[in-house]
Amino acid sequence: MALDSETKLNSLGFAKPPSETRVVVAMSGGVDSSVVAAKLADEGYDVVGVTLQLYDHGAALAKKGACCAGIDIHDARRVAEEKGFPHYVLDYENIFQETVIDEFADSYLAGATPVPCIRCNERVKFKDLLETAKDLDADCMATGHYIQRMIGENGPELHSASDARRDQSYFLFSTTPEQLDYLRFPLGHLPNKDATRALAAEYGLSVADKPDSQDICFVPNGDYASVIEKLRPGAAEPGEIVDHEGNVRGQHNGVIHYTIGQRRGLGIGGLSEPLYVVKLDVDAKQVIVGPKEMLSTRTIPVREINWLGDEPFDSREEWHVAVKVRSTRPPREAIIRPLGPDTAEVELLTPEEGVSPGQACVFYDTDSSRIFGGGWIWRGY
């Protein structure tokens, strides 16, 4: 049945019936994306489920229960069968290896603390998979991410999820305006994860009680070092643990076993005050330790900035926003000073501890839930 001019847009923002609106749902096999697919199918949309095989499921890197592992592909397929829509598995293993895993290993070896989930969204899910959705003649692509897309005066805007505890804006800051125009996030408005599981039960999904995945999909039990050693044999070369004055305090069995801000497991005895990892010198094979106050940072160099504001990023000398420098920390007030179209110096009004190269710096509006994008922290000057 055709819609007349008085009929409102459907729930995905299109002026046509759901049955004439094709939506590709990125299905990881977890409860979130399964609920999105079931919800849209239940509303009468032309749903096509797509699951990505991102790595060799028989390899040592894979682990049961991780995102996009073998059991998850089975679970996604089962949900599609239960709800009666087509489902495809796409082999993106080579793309994932080249654009996510290899960079993760190289960044870690360079002393950075990478966030591969951001690169996966940026380079695989919201790039290659999104193009695949367009090839399937889909009107849009939907995911189970906890974030909101709202229409503002100048078009689609990215906003934090209603549930701050589930908000995934830190991992999605690099979503471009063009991608945002095509994407939909049906769960971002829900009050909490219990509401998602209640919907899964309501739709009778077999994954309703499936636990959430906690770790990076290709990092078993959060053991970064063992994965790096598999990917880059010989990477764990021993060296010295030195303090900020250059005094040798101990030995280590590889810089890759340490992160900025680490206190435990340093193997340094007889200390009058706690020491923390304040720097990793990969070239010298040194782990530099110092007192906690050395971790405090006020100025952060940021590059590869993706800007989602209404005005060009470098059209102003300063932007007064809030920034988040780690996914587990709340946004803090800051001043962004553009140095070019995609580089800037960020000044924190309150110093942060443990700011590390390789992490993201995400920009938030101080007066609303809007996200203005973000960039990557680097060593700078």
mmCIF file with all atom_site columns, C-alpha atoms in Angstrom, residues 145-253:
data_model
loop_
_atom_site.group_PDB
_atom_site.id
_atom_site.type_symbol
_atom_site.label_atom_id
_atom_site.label_alt_id
_atom_site.label_comp_id
_atom_site.label_asym_id
_atom_site.label_entity_id
_atom_site.label_seq_id
_atom_site.pdbx_PDB_ins_code
_atom_site.Cartn_x
_atom_site.Cartn_y
_atom_site.Cartn_z
_atom_site.occupancy
_atom_site.B_iso_or_equiv
_atom_site.pdbx_formal_charge
_atom_site.auth_seq_id
_atom_site.auth_comp_id
_atom_site.auth_asym_id
_atom_site.auth_atom_id
_atom_site.pdbx_PDB_model_num
ATOM 1   C CA . HIS A 1 145 ? 25.471 -0.275  18.873 1.00 0.00 ? 145 HIS A CA 1
ATOM 2   C CA . TYR A 1 146 ? 24.348 1.777   21.847 1.00 0.00 ? 146 TYR A CA 1
ATOM 3   C CA . ILE A 1 147 ? 24.453 5.250   20.333 1.00 0.00 ? 147 ILE A CA 1
ATOM 4   C CA . GLN A 1 148 ? 21.840 7.578   18.868 1.00 0.00 ? 148 GLN A CA 1
ATOM 5   C CA . ARG A 1 149 ? 21.370 9.187   15.473 1.00 0.00 ? 149 ARG A CA 1
ATOM 6   C CA . MET A 1 150 ? 19.255 12.320  15.611 1.00 0.00 ? 150 MET A CA 1
ATOM 7   C CA . ILE A 1 151 ? 18.203 14.739  12.891 1.00 0.00 ? 151 ILE A CA 1
ATOM 8   C CA . GLY A 1 152 ? 19.387 18.280  13.553 1.00 0.00 ? 152 GLY A CA 1
ATOM 9   C CA . GLU A 1 153 ? 19.107 21.540  11.630 1.00 0.00 ? 153 GLU A CA 1
ATOM 10  C CA . ASN A 1 154 ? 21.959 20.516  9.331  1.00 0.00 ? 154 ASN A CA 1
ATOM 11  C CA . GLY A 1 155 ? 21.189 16.814  8.988  1.00 0.00 ? 155 GLY A CA 1
ATOM 12  C CA . PRO A 1 156 ? 21.989 13.651  10.985 1.00 0.00 ? 156 PRO A CA 1
ATOM 13  C CA . GLU A 1 157 ? 23.877 14.090  14.256 1.00 0.00 ? 157 GLU A CA 1
ATOM 14  C CA . LEU A 1 158 ? 25.621 11.554  16.481 1.00 0.00 ? 158 LEU A CA 1
ATOM 15  C CA . HIS A 1 159 ? 24.442 11.482  20.109 1.00 0.00 ? 159 HIS A CA 1
ATOM 16  C CA . SER A 1 160 ? 25.324 9.414   23.156 1.00 0.00 ? 160 SER A CA 1
ATOM 17  C CA . ALA A 1 161 ? 23.068 6.520   24.144 1.00 0.00 ? 161 ALA A CA 1
ATOM 18  C CA . SER A 1 162 ? 20.360 7.085   26.738 1.00 0.00 ? 162 SER A CA 1
ATOM 19  C CA . ASP A 1 163 ? 22.099 4.596   29.037 1.00 0.00 ? 163 ASP A CA 1
ATOM 20  C CA . ALA A 1 164 ? 25.498 6.110   29.869 1.00 0.00 ? 164 ALA A CA 1
ATOM 21  C CA . ARG A 1 165 ? 26.722 2.730   31.130 1.00 0.00 ? 165 ARG A CA 1
ATOM 22  C CA . ARG A 1 166 ? 26.204 1.154   27.692 1.00 0.00 ? 166 ARG A CA 1
ATOM 23  C CA . ASP A 1 167 ? 27.139 4.165   25.566 1.00 0.00 ? 167 ASP A CA 1
ATOM 24  C CA . GLN A 1 168 ? 29.551 3.242   22.746 1.00 0.00 ? 168 GLN A CA 1
ATOM 25  C CA . SER A 1 169 ? 30.270 6.719   21.401 1.00 0.00 ? 169 SER A CA 1
ATOM 26  C CA . TYR A 1 170 ? 33.981 6.379   22.247 1.00 0.00 ? 170 TYR A CA 1
ATOM 27  C CA . PHE A 1 171 ? 34.232 3.515   19.756 1.00 0.00 ? 171 PHE A CA 1
ATOM 28  C CA . LEU A 1 172 ? 32.224 5.259   17.025 1.00 0.00 ? 172 LEU A CA 1
ATOM 29  C CA . PHE A 1 173 ? 33.711 8.769   16.957 1.00 0.00 ? 173 PHE A CA 1
ATOM 30  C CA . SER A 1 174 ? 35.209 8.197   13.497 1.00 0.00 ? 174 SER A CA 1
ATOM 31  C CA . THR A 1 175 ? 31.810 7.680   11.863 1.00 0.00 ? 175 THR A CA 1
ATOM 32  C CA . THR A 1 176 ? 31.715 10.179  8.991  1.00 0.00 ? 176 THR A CA 1
ATOM 33  C CA . PRO A 1 177 ? 28.727 12.381  8.087  1.00 0.00 ? 177 PRO A CA 1
ATOM 34  C CA . GLU A 1 178 ? 28.214 10.327  4.910  1.00 0.00 ? 178 GLU A CA 1
ATOM 35  C CA . GLN A 1 179 ? 28.164 7.070   6.903  1.00 0.00 ? 179 GLN A CA 1
ATOM 36  C CA . LEU A 1 180 ? 25.872 8.590   9.515  1.00 0.00 ? 180 LEU A CA 1
ATOM 37  C CA . ASP A 1 181 ? 23.390 9.468   6.809  1.00 0.00 ? 181 ASP A CA 1
ATOM 38  C CA . TYR A 1 182 ? 23.094 5.764   5.924  1.00 0.00 ? 182 TYR A CA 1
ATOM 39  C CA . LEU A 1 183 ? 23.333 4.162   9.379  1.00 0.00 ? 183 LEU A CA 1
ATOM 40  C CA . ARG A 1 184 ? 20.618 3.466   11.949 1.00 0.00 ? 184 ARG A CA 1
ATOM 41  C CA . PHE A 1 185 ? 20.999 2.539   15.644 1.00 0.00 ? 185 PHE A CA 1
ATOM 42  C CA . PRO A 1 186 ? 17.639 1.214   16.920 1.00 0.00 ? 186 PRO A CA 1
ATOM 43  C CA . LEU A 1 187 ? 18.845 0.452   20.481 1.00 0.00 ? 187 LEU A CA 1
ATOM 44  C CA . GLY A 1 188 ? 20.392 3.804   21.404 1.00 0.00 ? 188 GLY A CA 1
ATOM 45  C CA . HIS A 1 189 ? 17.257 5.146   23.058 1.00 0.00 ? 189 HIS A CA 1
ATOM 46  C CA . LEU A 1 190 ? 16.671 2.152   25.364 1.00 0.00 ? 190 LEU A CA 1
ATOM 47  C CA . PRO A 1 191 ? 17.074 2.832   29.104 1.00 0.00 ? 191 PRO A CA 1
ATOM 48  C CA . ASN A 1 192 ? 19.343 -0.148  29.830 1.00 0.00 ? 192 ASN A CA 1
ATOM 49  C CA . LYS A 1 193 ? 20.516 -3.592  28.710 1.00 0.00 ? 193 LYS A CA 1
ATOM 50  C CA . ASP A 1 194 ? 17.678 -5.243  30.632 1.00 0.00 ? 194 ASP A CA 1
ATOM 51  C CA . ALA A 1 195 ? 15.278 -3.613  28.170 1.00 0.00 ? 195 ALA A CA 1
ATOM 52  C CA . THR A 1 196 ? 17.188 -5.194  25.288 1.00 0.00 ? 196 THR A CA 1
ATOM 53  C CA . ARG A 1 197 ? 17.067 -8.634  26.875 1.00 0.00 ? 197 ARG A CA 1
ATOM 54  C CA . ALA A 1 198 ? 13.355 -8.170  27.558 1.00 0.00 ? 198 ALA A CA 1
ATOM 55  C CA . LEU A 1 199 ? 12.825 -7.535  23.842 1.00 0.00 ? 199 LEU A CA 1
ATOM 56  C CA . ALA A 1 200 ? 14.884 -10.619 23.001 1.00 0.00 ? 200 ALA A CA 1
ATOM 57  C CA . ALA A 1 201 ? 12.632 -12.693 25.245 1.00 0.00 ? 201 ALA A CA 1
ATOM 58  C CA . GLU A 1 202 ? 9.541  -11.069 23.755 1.00 0.00 ? 202 GLU A CA 1
ATOM 59  C CA . TYR A 1 203 ? 10.684 -12.024 20.253 1.00 0.00 ? 203 TYR A CA 1
ATOM 60  C CA . GLY A 1 204 ? 11.505 -15.531 21.467 1.00 0.00 ? 204 GLY A CA 1
ATOM 61  C CA . LEU A 1 205 ? 15.138 -15.334 20.426 1.00 0.00 ? 205 LEU A CA 1
ATOM 62  C CA . SER A 1 206 ? 17.448 -18.217 21.265 1.00 0.00 ? 206 SER A CA 1
ATOM 63  C CA . VAL A 1 207 ? 20.192 -15.721 22.249 1.00 0.00 ? 207 VAL A CA 1
ATOM 64  C CA . ALA A 1 208 ? 18.065 -13.878 24.824 1.00 0.00 ? 208 ALA A CA 1
ATOM 65  C CA . ASP A 1 209 ? 20.267 -15.003 27.728 1.00 0.00 ? 209 ASP A CA 1
ATOM 66  C CA . LYS A 1 210 ? 23.578 -15.088 25.855 1.00 0.00 ? 210 LYS A CA 1
ATOM 67  C CA . PRO A 1 211 ? 26.366 -13.358 27.846 1.00 0.00 ? 211 PRO A CA 1
ATOM 68  C CA . ASP A 1 212 ? 27.971 -10.215 26.459 1.00 0.00 ? 212 ASP A CA 1
ATOM 69  C CA . SER A 1 213 ? 31.445 -10.534 24.975 1.00 0.00 ? 213 SER A CA 1
ATOM 70  C CA . GLN A 1 214 ? 33.942 -8.712  27.178 1.00 0.00 ? 214 GLN A CA 1
ATOM 71  C CA . ASP A 1 215 ? 37.270 -8.824  25.373 1.00 0.00 ? 215 ASP A CA 1
ATOM 72  C CA . ILE A 1 216 ? 38.603 -7.778  21.993 1.00 0.00 ? 216 ILE A CA 1
ATOM 73  C CA . CYS A 1 217 ? 37.465 -10.543 19.659 1.00 0.00 ? 217 CYS A CA 1
ATOM 74  C CA . PHE A 1 218 ? 40.949 -11.754 18.689 1.00 0.00 ? 218 PHE A CA 1
ATOM 75  C CA . VAL A 1 219 ? 42.558 -11.282 22.137 1.00 0.00 ? 219 VAL A CA 1
ATOM 76  C CA . PRO A 1 220 ? 41.859 -14.324 24.349 1.00 0.00 ? 220 PRO A CA 1
ATOM 77  C CA . ASN A 1 221 ? 41.151 -13.372 27.970 1.00 0.00 ? 221 ASN A CA 1
ATOM 78  C CA . GLY A 1 222 ? 42.564 -9.900  27.474 1.00 0.00 ? 222 GLY A CA 1
ATOM 79  C CA . ASP A 1 223 ? 46.116 -11.260 27.118 1.00 0.00 ? 223 ASP A CA 1
ATOM 80  C CA . TYR A 1 224 ? 47.499 -8.749  24.623 1.00 0.00 ? 224 TYR A CA 1
ATOM 81  C CA . ALA A 1 225 ? 51.129 -9.819  24.988 1.00 0.00 ? 225 ALA A CA 1
ATOM 82  C CA . SER A 1 226 ? 50.543 -13.458 23.998 1.00 0.00 ? 226 SER A CA 1
ATOM 83  C CA . VAL A 1 227 ? 48.680 -12.358 20.859 1.00 0.00 ? 227 VAL A CA 1
ATOM 84  C CA . ILE A 1 228 ? 51.476 -9.953  19.898 1.00 0.00 ? 228 ILE A CA 1
ATOM 85  C CA . GLU A 1 229 ? 54.045 -12.721 20.340 1.00 0.00 ? 229 GLU A CA 1
ATOM 86  C CA . LYS A 1 230 ? 52.025 -14.970 17.998 1.00 0.00 ? 230 LYS A CA 1
ATOM 87  C CA . LEU A 1 231 ? 51.651 -12.213 15.423 1.00 0.00 ? 231 LEU A CA 1
ATOM 88  C CA . ARG A 1 232 ? 55.202 -10.882 15.698 1.00 0.00 ? 232 ARG A CA 1
ATOM 89  C CA . PRO A 1 233 ? 57.551 -13.668 16.859 1.00 0.00 ? 233 PRO A CA 1
ATOM 90  C CA . GLY A 1 234 ? 60.517 -12.349 18.819 1.00 0.00 ? 234 GLY A CA 1
ATOM 91  C CA . ALA A 1 235 ? 58.709 -9.172  19.828 1.00 0.00 ? 235 ALA A CA 1
ATOM 92  C CA . ALA A 1 236 ? 59.131 -9.775  23.549 1.00 0.00 ? 236 ALA A CA 1
ATOM 93  C CA . GLU A 1 237 ? 62.780 -8.787  23.888 1.00 0.00 ? 237 GLU A CA 1
ATOM 94  C CA . PRO A 1 238 ? 64.061 -8.227  27.445 1.00 0.00 ? 238 PRO A CA 1
ATOM 95  C CA . GLY A 1 239 ? 65.362 -4.888  28.699 1.00 0.00 ? 239 GLY A CA 1
ATOM 96  C CA . GLU A 1 240 ? 65.690 -2.588  31.679 1.00 0.00 ? 240 GLU A CA 1
ATOM 97  C CA . ILE A 1 241 ? 63.163 -0.955  33.956 1.00 0.00 ? 241 ILE A CA 1
ATOM 98  C CA . VAL A 1 242 ? 64.551 2.513   34.740 1.00 0.00 ? 242 VAL A CA 1
ATOM 99  C CA . ASP A 1 243 ? 63.221 5.395   36.792 1.00 0.00 ? 243 ASP A CA 1
ATOM 100 C CA . HIS A 1 244 ? 62.698 8.915   35.459 1.00 0.00 ? 244 HIS A CA 1
ATOM 101 C CA . GLU A 1 245 ? 66.243 9.828   36.500 1.00 0.00 ? 245 GLU A CA 1
ATOM 102 C CA . GLY A 1 246 ? 67.773 6.981   34.522 1.00 0.00 ? 246 GLY A CA 1
ATOM 103 C CA . ASN A 1 247 ? 68.525 4.644   37.419 1.00 0.00 ? 247 ASN A CA 1
ATOM 104 C CA . VAL A 1 248 ? 68.078 0.946   36.647 1.00 0.00 ? 248 VAL A CA 1
ATOM 105 C CA . ARG A 1 249 ? 65.386 -0.482  38.924 1.00 0.00 ? 249 ARG A CA 1
ATOM 106 C CA . GLY A 1 250 ? 64.964 -3.933  37.414 1.00 0.00 ? 250 GLY A CA 1
ATOM 107 C CA . GLN A 1 251 ? 64.619 -6.058  34.304 1.00 0.00 ? 251 GLN A CA 1
ATOM 108 C CA . HIS A 1 252 ? 61.638 -6.827  32.110 1.00 0.00 ? 252 HIS A CA 1
ATOM 109 C CA . ASN A 1 253 ? 60.904 -9.578  29.584 1.00 0.00 ? 253 ASN A CA 1
#
